[in-house]
PDB file of C-alpha atoms in Angstrom:
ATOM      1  CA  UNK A   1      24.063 -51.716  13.686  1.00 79.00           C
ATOM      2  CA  UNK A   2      24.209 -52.322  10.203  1.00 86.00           C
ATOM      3  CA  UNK A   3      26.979 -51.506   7.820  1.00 93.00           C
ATOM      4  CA  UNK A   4      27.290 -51.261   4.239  1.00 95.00           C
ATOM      5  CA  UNK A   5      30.324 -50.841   2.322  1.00 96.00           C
ATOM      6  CA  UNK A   6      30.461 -50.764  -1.591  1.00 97.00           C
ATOM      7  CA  UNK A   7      33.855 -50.926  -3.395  1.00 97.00           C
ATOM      8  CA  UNK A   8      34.478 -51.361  -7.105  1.00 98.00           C
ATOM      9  CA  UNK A   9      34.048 -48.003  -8.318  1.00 97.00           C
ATOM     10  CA  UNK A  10      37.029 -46.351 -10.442  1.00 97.00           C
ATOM     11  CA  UNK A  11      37.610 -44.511 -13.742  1.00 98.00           C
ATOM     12  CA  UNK A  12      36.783 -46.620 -17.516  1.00 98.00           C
ATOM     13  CA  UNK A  13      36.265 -45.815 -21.079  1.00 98.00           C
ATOM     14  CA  UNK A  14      33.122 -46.021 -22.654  1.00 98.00           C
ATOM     15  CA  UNK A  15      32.175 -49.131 -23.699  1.00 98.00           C
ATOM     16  CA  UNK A  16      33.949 -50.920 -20.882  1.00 98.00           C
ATOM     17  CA  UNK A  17      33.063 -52.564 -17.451  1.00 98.00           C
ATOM     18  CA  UNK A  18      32.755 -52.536 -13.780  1.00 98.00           C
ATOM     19  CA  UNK A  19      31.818 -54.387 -11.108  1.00 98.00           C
ATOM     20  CA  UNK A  20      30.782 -52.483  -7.752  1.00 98.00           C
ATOM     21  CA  UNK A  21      30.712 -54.786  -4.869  1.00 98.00           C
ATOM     22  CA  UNK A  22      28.143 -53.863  -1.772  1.00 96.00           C
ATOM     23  CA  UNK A  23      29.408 -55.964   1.484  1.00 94.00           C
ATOM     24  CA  UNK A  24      26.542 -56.059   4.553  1.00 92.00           C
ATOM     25  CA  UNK A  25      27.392 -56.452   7.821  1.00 89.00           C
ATOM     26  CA  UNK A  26      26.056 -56.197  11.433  1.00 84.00           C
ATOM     27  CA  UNK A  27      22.066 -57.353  12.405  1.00 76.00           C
ATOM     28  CA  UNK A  28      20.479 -57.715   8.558  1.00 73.00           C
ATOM     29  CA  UNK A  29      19.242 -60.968   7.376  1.00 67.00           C
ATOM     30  CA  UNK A  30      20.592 -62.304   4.236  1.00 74.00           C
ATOM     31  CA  UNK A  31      17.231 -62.544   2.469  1.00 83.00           C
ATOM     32  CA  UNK A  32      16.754 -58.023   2.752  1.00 90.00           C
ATOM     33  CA  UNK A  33      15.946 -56.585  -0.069  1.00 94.00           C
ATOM     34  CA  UNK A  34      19.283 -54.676  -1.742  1.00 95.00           C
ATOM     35  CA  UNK A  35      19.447 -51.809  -4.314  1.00 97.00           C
ATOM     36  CA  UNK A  36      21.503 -49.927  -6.123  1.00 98.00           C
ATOM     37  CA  UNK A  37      21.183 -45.862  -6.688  1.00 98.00           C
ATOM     38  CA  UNK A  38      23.559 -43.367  -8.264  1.00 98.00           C
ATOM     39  CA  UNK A  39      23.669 -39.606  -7.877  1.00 98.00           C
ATOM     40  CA  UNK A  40      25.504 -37.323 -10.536  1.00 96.00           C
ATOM     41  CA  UNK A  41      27.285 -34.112  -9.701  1.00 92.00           C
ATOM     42  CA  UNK A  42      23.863 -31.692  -9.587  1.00 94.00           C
ATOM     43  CA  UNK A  43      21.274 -34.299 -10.019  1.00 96.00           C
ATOM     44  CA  UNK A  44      19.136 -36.347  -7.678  1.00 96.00           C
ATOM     45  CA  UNK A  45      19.854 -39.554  -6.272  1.00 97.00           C
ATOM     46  CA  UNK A  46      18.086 -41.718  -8.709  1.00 98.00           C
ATOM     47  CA  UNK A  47      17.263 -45.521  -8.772  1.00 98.00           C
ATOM     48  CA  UNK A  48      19.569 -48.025 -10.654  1.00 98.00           C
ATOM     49  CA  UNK A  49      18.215 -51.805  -9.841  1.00 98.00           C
ATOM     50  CA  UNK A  50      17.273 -53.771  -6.812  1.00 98.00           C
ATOM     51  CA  UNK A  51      17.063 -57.610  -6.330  1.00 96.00           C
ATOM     52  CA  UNK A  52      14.445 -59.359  -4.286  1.00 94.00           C
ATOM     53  CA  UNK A  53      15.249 -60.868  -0.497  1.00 89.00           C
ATOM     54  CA  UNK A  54      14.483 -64.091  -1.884  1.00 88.00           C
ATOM     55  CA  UNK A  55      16.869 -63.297  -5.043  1.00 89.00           C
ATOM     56  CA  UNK A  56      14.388 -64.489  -8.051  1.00 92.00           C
ATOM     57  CA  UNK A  57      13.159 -60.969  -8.710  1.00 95.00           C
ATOM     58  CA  UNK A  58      14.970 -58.241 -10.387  1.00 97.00           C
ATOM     59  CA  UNK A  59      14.572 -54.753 -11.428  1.00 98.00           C
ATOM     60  CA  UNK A  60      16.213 -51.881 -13.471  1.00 98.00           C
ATOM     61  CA  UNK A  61      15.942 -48.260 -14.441  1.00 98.00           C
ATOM     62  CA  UNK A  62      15.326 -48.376 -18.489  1.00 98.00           C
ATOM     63  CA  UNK A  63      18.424 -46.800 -18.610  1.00 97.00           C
ATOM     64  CA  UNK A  64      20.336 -49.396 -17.441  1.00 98.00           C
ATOM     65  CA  UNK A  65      18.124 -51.973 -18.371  1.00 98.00           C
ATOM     66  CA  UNK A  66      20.141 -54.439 -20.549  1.00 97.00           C
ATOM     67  CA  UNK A  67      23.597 -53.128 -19.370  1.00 98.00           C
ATOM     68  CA  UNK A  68      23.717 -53.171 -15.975  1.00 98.00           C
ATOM     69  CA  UNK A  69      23.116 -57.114 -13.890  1.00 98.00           C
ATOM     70  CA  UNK A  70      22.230 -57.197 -10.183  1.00 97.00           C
ATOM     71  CA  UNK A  71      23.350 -60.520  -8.364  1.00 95.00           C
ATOM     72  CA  UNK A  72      23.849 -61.518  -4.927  1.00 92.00           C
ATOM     73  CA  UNK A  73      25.770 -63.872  -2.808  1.00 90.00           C
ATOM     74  CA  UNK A  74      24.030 -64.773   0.451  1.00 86.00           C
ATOM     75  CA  UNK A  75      26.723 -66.797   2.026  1.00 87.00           C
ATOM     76  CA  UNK A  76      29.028 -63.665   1.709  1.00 90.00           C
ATOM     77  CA  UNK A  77      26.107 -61.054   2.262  1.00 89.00           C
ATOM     78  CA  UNK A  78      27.284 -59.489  -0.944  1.00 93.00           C
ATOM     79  CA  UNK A  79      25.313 -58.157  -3.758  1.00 95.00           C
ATOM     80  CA  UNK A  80      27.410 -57.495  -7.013  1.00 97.00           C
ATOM     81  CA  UNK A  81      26.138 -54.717  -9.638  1.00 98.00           C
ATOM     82  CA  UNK A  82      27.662 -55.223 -13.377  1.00 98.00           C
ATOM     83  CA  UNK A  83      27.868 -52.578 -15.253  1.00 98.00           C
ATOM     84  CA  UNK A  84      28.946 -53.425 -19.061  1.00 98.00           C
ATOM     85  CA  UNK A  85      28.684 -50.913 -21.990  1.00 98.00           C
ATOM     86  CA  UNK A  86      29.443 -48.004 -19.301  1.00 98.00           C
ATOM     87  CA  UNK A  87      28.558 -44.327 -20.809  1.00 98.00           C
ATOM     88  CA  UNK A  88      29.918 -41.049 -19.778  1.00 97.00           C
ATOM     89  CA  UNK A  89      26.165 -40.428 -18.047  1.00 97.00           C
ATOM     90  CA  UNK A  90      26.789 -43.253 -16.277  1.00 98.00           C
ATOM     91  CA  UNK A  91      28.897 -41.419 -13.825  1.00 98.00           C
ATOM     92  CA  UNK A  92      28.176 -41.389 -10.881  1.00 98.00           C
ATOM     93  CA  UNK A  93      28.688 -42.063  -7.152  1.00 98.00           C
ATOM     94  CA  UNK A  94      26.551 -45.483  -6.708  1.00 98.00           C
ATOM     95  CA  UNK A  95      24.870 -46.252  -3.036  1.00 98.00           C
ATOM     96  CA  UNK A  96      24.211 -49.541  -2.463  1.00 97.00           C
ATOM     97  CA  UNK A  97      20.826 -49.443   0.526  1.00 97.00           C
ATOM     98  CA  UNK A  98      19.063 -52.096   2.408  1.00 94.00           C
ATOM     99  CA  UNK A  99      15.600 -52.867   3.317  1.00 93.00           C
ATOM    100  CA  UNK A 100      15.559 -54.201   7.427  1.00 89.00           C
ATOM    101  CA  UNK A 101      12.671 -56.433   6.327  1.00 85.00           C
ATOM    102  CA  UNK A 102      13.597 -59.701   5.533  1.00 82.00           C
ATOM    103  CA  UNK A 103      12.323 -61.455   1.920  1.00 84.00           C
ATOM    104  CA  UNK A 104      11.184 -57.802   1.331  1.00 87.00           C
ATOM    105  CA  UNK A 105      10.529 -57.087  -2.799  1.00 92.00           C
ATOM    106  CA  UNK A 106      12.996 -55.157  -5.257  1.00 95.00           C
ATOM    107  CA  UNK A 107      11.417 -51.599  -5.153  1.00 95.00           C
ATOM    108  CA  UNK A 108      12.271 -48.364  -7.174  1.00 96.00           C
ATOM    109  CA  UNK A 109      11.784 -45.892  -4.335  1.00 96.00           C
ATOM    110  CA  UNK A 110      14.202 -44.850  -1.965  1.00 96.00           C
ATOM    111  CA  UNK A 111      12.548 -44.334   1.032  1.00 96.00           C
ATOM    112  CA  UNK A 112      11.574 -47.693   0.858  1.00 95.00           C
ATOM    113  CA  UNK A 113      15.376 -48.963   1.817  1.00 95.00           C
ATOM    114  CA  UNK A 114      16.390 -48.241   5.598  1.00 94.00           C
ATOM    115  CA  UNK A 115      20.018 -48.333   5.161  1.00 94.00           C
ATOM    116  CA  UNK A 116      22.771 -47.026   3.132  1.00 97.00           C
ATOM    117  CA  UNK A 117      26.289 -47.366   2.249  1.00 97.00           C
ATOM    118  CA  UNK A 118      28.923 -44.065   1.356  1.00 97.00           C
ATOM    119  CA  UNK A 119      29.070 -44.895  -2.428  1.00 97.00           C
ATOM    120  CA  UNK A 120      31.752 -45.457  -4.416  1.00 98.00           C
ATOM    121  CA  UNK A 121      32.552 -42.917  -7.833  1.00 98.00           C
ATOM    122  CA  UNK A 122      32.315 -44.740 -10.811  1.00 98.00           C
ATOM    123  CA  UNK A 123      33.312 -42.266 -13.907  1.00 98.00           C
ATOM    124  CA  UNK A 124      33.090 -42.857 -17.756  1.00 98.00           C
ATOM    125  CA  UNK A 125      35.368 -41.481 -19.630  1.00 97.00           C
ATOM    126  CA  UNK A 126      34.627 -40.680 -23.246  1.00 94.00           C
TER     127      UNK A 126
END
């Protein structure tokens, strides 16, 4: 079984920062493909960035795009997203998911990732 558990979330002002945390446990392999995805009271889940198994790729919704840093740490199967210059749309509960494959690609799509953690809230105050 494989467990993921994200942590990190809380309340900031605009313009500040947060780091979520997304800790994997259980039968992955630390070269799986990891993403980020946030869902907003009303809204559909919607993609945030992803990082490559292999960790040299990268991707990110344009609305994050220069804000928001993926990372990982394979020795600690952890994968880090930073969120800097945080905006009251930014709220959000953020999932952190995992594809089973191993050295799978960063991809946008959700069905693409097999599992899932239970999100932490992350809300921007104006």
């Amino acid at each position: 079984q494989v467990q993921l558990v994200e942590s990190g979330g809380g309340l900031v002002q605009a313009g500040g920062s947060l780091r979520l945390s997304c800790a994997a446990s259980g039968r992955i392999f630390r070269s799986n493909a990891m993403g980020w995805f946030r869902q907003a009271p009303g809204k559909d889940r919607e993609f945030v960035g992803a990082i490559s198994g292999s960790g040299d790729n990268t991707i990110y919704a344009d609305s994050v795009k220069g804000r928001f840093t993926i990372s990982r740490d394979n020795a600690k199967n952890t994968v880090y997203l930073q969120m800097n210059s945080l905006k009251p749309e930014d709220t959000a509960v953020y999932y952190c998911a995992a594809d089973r494959a191993p050295f799978g690609v960063a991809t946008t799509r959700a069905v693409d990732y097999d599992y899932w953690g239970q999100g932490t809230q992350v809300t921007v105050s104006s």
